[in-house]
XYZ file of C-alpha atoms in Angstrom:
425
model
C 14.923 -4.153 33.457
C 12.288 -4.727 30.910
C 12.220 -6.672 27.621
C 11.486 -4.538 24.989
C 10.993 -5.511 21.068
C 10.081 -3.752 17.929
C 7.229 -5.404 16.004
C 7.003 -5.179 12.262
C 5.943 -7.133 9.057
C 5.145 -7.068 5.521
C 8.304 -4.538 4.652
C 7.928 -6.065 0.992
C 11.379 -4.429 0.291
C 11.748 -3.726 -3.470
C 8.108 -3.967 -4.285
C 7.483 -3.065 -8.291
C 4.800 0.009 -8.807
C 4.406 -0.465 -12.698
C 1.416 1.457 -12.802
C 3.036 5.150 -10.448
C 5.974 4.490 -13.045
C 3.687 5.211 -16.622
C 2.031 8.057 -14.498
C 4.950 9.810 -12.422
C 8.802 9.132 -12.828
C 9.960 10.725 -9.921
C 6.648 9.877 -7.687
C 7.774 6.333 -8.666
C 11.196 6.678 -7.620
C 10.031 8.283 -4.033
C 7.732 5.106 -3.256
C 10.130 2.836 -5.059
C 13.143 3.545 -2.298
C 10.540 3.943 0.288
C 10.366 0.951 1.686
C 14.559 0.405 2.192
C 14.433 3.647 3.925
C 11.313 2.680 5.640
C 13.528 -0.080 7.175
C 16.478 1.740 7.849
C 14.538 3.697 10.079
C 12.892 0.690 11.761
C 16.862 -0.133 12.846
C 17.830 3.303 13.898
C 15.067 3.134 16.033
C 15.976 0.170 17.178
C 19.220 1.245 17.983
C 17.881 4.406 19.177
C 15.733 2.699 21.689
C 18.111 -0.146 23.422
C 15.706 -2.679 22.129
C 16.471 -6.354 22.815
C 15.033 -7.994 19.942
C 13.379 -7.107 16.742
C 10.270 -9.053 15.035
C 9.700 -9.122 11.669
C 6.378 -11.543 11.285
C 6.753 -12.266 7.457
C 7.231 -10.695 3.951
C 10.229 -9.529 4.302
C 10.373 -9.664 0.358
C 8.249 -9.200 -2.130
C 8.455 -12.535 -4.114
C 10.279 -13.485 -6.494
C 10.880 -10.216 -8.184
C 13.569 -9.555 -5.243
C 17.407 -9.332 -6.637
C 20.898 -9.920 -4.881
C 21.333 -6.201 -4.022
C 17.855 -6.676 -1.780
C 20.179 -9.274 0.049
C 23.303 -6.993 0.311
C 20.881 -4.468 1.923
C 19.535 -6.672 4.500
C 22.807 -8.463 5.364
C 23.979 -4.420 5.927
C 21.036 -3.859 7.795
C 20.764 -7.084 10.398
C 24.712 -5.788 11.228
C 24.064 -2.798 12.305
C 21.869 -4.299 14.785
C 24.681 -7.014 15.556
C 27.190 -4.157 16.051
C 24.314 -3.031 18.778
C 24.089 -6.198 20.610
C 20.092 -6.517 19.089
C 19.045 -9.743 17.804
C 16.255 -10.176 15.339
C 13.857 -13.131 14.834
C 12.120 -13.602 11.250
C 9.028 -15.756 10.081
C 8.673 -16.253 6.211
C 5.018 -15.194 4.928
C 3.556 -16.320 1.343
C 5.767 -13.671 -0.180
C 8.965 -14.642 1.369
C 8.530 -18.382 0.223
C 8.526 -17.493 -3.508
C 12.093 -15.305 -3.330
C 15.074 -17.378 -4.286
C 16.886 -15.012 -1.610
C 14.769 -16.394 1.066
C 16.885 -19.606 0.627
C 20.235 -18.251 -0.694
C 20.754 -15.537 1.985
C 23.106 -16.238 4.593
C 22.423 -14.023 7.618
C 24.700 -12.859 10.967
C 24.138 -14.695 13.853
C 22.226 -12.576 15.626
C 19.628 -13.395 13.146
C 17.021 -16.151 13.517
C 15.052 -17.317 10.882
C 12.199 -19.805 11.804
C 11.551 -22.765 10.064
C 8.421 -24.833 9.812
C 8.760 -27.015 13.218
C 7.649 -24.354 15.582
C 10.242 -24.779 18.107
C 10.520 -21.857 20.910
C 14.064 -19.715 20.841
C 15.268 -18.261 24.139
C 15.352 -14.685 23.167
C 16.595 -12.856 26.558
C 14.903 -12.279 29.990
C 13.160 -9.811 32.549
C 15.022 -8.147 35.432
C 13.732 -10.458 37.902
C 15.025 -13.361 36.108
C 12.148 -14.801 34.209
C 12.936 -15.656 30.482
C 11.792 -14.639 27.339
C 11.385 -17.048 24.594
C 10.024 -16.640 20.955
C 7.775 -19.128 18.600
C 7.799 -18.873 15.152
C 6.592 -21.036 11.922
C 7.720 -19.861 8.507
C 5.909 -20.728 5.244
C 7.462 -23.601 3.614
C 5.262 -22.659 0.492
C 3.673 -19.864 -1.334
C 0.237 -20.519 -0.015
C -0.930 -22.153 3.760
C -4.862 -22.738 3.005
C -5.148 -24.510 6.341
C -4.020 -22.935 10.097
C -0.429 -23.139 11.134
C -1.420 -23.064 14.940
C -1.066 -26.974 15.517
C 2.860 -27.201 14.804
C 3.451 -24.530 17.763
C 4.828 -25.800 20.187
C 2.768 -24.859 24.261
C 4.227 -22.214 26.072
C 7.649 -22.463 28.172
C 6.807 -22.848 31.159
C 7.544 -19.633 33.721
C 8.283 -17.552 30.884
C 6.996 -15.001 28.860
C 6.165 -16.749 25.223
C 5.685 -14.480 22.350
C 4.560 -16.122 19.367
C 4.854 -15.146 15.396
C 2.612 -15.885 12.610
C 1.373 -14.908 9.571
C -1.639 -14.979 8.737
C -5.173 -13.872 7.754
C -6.545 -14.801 10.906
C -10.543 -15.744 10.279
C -10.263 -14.168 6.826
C -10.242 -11.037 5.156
C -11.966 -9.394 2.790
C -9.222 -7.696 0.961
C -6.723 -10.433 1.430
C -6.107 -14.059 0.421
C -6.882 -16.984 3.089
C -3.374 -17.542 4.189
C -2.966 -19.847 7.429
C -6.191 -19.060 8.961
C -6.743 -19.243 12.641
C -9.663 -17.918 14.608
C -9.069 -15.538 17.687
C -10.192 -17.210 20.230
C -7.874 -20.346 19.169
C -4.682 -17.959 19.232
C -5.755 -16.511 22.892
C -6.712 -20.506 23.969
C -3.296 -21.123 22.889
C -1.404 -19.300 26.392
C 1.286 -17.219 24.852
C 1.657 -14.216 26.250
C 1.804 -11.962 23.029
C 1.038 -12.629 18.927
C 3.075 -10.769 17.143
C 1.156 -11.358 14.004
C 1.645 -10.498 9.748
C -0.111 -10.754 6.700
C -2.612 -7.773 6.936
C -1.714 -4.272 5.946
C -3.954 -2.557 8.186
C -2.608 -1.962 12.017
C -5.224 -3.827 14.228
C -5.074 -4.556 17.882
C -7.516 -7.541 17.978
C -6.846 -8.508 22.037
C -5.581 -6.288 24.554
C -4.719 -9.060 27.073
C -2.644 -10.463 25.886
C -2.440 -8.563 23.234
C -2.429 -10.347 19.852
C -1.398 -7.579 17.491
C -0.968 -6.827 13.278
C 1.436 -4.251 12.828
C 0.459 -3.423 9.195
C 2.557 -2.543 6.325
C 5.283 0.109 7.340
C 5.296 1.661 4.221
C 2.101 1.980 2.235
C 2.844 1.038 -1.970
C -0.320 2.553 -3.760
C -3.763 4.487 -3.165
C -5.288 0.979 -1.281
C -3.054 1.409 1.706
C -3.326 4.720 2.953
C -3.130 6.421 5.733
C -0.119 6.767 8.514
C 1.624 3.184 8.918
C 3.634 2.197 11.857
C 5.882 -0.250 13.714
C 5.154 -1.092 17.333
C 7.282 -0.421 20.524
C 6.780 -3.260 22.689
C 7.848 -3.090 26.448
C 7.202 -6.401 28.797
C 7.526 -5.111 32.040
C 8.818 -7.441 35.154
C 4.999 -8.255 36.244
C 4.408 -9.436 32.764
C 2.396 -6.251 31.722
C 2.635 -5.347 28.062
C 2.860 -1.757 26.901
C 2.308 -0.886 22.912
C 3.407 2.266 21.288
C 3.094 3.086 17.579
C 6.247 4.658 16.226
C 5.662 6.124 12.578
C 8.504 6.312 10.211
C 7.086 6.328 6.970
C 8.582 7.909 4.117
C 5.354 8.561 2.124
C 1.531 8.247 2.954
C -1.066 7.656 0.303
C -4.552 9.595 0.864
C -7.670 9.805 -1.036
C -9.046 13.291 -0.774
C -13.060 13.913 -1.660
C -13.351 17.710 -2.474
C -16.712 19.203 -2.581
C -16.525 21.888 -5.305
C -20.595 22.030 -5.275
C -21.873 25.586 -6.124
C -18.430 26.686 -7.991
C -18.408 29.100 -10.720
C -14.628 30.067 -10.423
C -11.477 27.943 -11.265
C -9.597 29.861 -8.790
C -11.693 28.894 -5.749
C -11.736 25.360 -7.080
C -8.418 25.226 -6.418
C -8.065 26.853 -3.234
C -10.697 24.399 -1.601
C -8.068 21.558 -3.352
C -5.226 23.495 -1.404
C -7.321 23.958 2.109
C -8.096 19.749 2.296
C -4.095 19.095 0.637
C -2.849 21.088 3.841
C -5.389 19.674 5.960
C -3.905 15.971 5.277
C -0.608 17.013 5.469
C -1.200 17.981 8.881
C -3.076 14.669 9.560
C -0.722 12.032 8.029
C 2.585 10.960 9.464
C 5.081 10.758 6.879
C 7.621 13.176 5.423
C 5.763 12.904 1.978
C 2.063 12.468 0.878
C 0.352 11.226 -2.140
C -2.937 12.721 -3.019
C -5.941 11.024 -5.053
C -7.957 14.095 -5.601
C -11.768 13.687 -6.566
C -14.008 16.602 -7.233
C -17.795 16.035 -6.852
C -21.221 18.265 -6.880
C -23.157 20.494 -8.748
C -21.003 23.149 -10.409
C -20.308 25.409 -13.069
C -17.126 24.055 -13.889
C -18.500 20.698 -14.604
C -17.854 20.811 -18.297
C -14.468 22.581 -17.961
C -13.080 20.344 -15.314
C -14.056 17.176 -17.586
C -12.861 18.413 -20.759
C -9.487 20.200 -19.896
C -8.161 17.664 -17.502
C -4.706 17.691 -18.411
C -5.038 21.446 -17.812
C -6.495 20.508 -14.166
C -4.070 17.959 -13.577
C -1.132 20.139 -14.163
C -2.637 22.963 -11.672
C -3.173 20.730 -8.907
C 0.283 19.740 -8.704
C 1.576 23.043 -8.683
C -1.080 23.527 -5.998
C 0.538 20.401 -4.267
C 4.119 21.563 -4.323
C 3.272 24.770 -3.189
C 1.528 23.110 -0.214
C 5.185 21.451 0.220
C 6.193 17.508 0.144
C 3.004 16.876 -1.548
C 2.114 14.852 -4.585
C -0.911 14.300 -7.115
C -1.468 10.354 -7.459
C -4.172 11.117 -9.747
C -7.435 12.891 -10.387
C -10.870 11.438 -10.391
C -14.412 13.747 -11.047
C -17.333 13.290 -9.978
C -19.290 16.626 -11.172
C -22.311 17.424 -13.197
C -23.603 20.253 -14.707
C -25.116 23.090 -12.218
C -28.705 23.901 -13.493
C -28.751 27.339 -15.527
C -31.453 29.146 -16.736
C -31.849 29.456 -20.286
C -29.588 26.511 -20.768
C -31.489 23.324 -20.858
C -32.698 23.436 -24.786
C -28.688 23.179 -25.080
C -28.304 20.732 -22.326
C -30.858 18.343 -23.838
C -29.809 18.132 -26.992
C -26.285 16.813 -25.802
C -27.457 14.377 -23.594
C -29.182 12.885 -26.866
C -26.011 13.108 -29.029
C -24.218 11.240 -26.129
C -27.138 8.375 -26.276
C -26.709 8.489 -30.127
C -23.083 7.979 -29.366
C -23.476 5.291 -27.001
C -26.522 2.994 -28.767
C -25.538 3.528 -32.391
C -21.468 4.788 -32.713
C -19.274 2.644 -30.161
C -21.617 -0.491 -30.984
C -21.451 -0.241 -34.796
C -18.656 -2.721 -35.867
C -17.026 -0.731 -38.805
C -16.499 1.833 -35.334
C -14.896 -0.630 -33.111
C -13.221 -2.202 -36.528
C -11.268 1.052 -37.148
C -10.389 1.984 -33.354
C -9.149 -1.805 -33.438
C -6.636 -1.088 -36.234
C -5.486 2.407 -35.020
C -4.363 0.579 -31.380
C -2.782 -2.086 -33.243
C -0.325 1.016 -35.003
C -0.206 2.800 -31.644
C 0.907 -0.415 -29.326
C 3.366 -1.432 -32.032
C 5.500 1.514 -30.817
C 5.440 0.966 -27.554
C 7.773 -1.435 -25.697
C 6.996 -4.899 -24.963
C 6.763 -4.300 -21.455
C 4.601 -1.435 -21.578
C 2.631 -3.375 -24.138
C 2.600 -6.741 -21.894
C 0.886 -4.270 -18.975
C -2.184 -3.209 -21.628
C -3.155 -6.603 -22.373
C -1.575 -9.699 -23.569
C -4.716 -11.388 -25.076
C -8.011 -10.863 -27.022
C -10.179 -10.271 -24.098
C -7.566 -8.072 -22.557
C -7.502 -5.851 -25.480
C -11.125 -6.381 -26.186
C -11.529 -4.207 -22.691
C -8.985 -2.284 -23.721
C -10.625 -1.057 -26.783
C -13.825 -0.463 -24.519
C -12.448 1.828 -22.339
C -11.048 3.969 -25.034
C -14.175 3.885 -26.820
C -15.440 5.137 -23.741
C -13.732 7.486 -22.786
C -13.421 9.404 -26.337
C -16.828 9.386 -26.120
C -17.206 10.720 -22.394
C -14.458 13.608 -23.754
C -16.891 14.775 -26.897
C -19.876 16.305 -24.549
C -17.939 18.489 -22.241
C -15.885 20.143 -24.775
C -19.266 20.631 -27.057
C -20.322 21.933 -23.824
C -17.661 24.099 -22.230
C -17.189 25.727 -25.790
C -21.196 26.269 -26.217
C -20.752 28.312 -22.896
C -17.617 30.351 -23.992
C -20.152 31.002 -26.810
C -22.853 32.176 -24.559
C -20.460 34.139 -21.795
């Protein structure tokens, strides 16, 4: 018989979305109980599967944020695959060393949580009799700025040796350096398979052995789209591995680039929004996606679409639900005016009200004086934590009276526009 084990990491169960929860209640509420469900299917498939072990390689939590009923869950969770004779191992990342769980939690013992000495756990064996044994080292502390690869201990010998770790490997651009390690250092090392953590992109950076990062199971926001996965890991009596990606997500974040170039009618606009929605929801693996939508090119509906976006926002949605177990995250343009003949006189003379606007208005100080005073009246109603996510000090609300400053401006134009054509059509 084989050895087979599921591979995850970076669940970061309970994770807060602030910003999906100002835009989109019940968007917010989908992702927010995503990633629980997200690992209740990783144990039914599990169970599903007759696998011996599962491997979570770190960030199990999502810092300290992470309350008692995250533990209940988990404890609930790691008996189900008790009941099913499945044990699981579990490294601590960066994330998991902040949570006060991480050292409260009491787990069944079919659970093994890793400490920092690196020493190898029998985890089962192959039908021919050769054993199985798993390496771990868990974070002791929020941050590892040097590699982690020393305190392992070599591999057992005439076994298999999988070893854990998270980490950033040689670095990564759109991660923190946490207990980096080069490739070739891992592969020098002679385990048979890293199950690595840490990065929320699935890569498979070695084939043989493979040294695999599972990515993030459940995307969180617009940075970590696409279908996410778990891998199926079989070990086969000659020591072969075999990977399959198994996705169980519950939602998928996608950023969609519509070309609307050319467009004179609303109603086609949003049929080319519905043809690319339907497009991804055929593409992505998850029983829910969520949509950044941007519209760019030459069009007619350039001033429209900038100045009635509430308007547009509203219709894609309803475009979405039509489309079915879709959602908008948010819309973004990137259109300009379509040349039209007889309409550049009218054209000019807005583009030099909006450099009037820019050089004299939103520099002048009695301007940014009174847009000071009328945020002061406005974020004085609004709860303190609302308020504490604007800006809790004077260059934080120095930016934030920037952007609004730019942005009324950016809103004058199109409407002077789009109602100067009504005029004309």
């Amino acid at each position: 018989m084989p050895f087979r084990f599921l591979h995850t990491a970076d669940l970061h169960l309970d994770s807060p979305i602030a910003s999906l929860a100002l835009r989109n209640g019940d968007l917010a509420d989908l992702v927010r109980g995503a990633s629980r469900r997200v690992f209740e299917r990783i144990v039914d498939l599990a169970i599903t599967e007759e696998v011996d072990a599962l491997l979570v390689a770190g960030d199990l939590y999502d810092g300290a944020q992470t309350s008692m009923a995250t533990a209940l869950f988990l404890s609930a969770q790691m008996r189900r695959l008790e009941a099913a004779g499945i044990r699981a191992f579990i490294i601590r990342g960066n994330h998991d060393a902040q949570s006060q769980i991480t050292r409260e939690l009491t787990f069944p013992p079919n659970v093994h949580v890793f400490d920092g000495r690196g020493r190898p756990v029998r985890a089962g064996a192959l039908g021919n009799g050769r054993e199985v044994h798993v390496h771990g080292i868990s974070f002791g502390q929020p941050h590892a700025p040097a590699s982690l690869l020393p305190g392992y201990k070599p591999p057992v010998a005439d076994a298999v040796n999988i070893g854990m770790l998270h980490t950033s490997l040689a670095g990564s651009s759109r991660h923190d350096n946490y207990a980096p390690v080069g490739l070739a250092d891992l592969l020098a090392h002679g385990f048979d398979y890293w199950a690595l953590g840490h990065i929320h992109q699935r890569a498979v950076h070695s084939r043989n052995p493979p040294v695999v990062m599972p990515g993030i199971p459940q995307g969180r926001d617009i940075n970590e789209a696409g279908s996410k996965s778990v891998t199926l890991v079989t070990v086969g009596d000659d020591g072969t591995f075999g990977l399959e990606e198994h996705f169980l997500a519950v939602a998928a974040f996608q950023r969609l680039s519509v070309d609307v170039a050319g467009m004179e009618d609303w109603t086609a606009m949003l049929g080319a929004v519905r043809a690319a929605l339907e497009q991804a929801r055929q593409e992505l693996s998850a029983d829910q996606i969520v949509c950044r939508v941007t519209l760019s090119g030459a069009t007619a509906l350039a001033w429209r679409l900038q100045r009635d976006r509430d308007l547009l926002a509203a219709e894609l949605q309803a475009v979405a639900e039509g489309v079915g177990a879709c959602w908008i995250e948010a819309v973004e343009l990137d259109v300009r005016p379509a040349a039209q003949a007889g309409g550049q006189d009218d054209l000019g003379a807005l583009a030099e009200l909006a450099a009037i606007m820019e050089q004299d208005v939103l520099a002048s100080h009695a301007y940014r004086a009174e847009l000071r005073e009328t945020l002061s009246a406005l974020m004085s109603q609004l709860p303190r934590e609302v308020r504490d996510l604007l800006g809790t000090d004077e260059a934080e609300e120095e930016a934030l009276l920037s952007a609004a400053a730019l942005r009324g401006a950016s809103e004058v134009i199109p409407r002077l526009a789009a109602e100067r054509e009504g005029d004309r059509a």
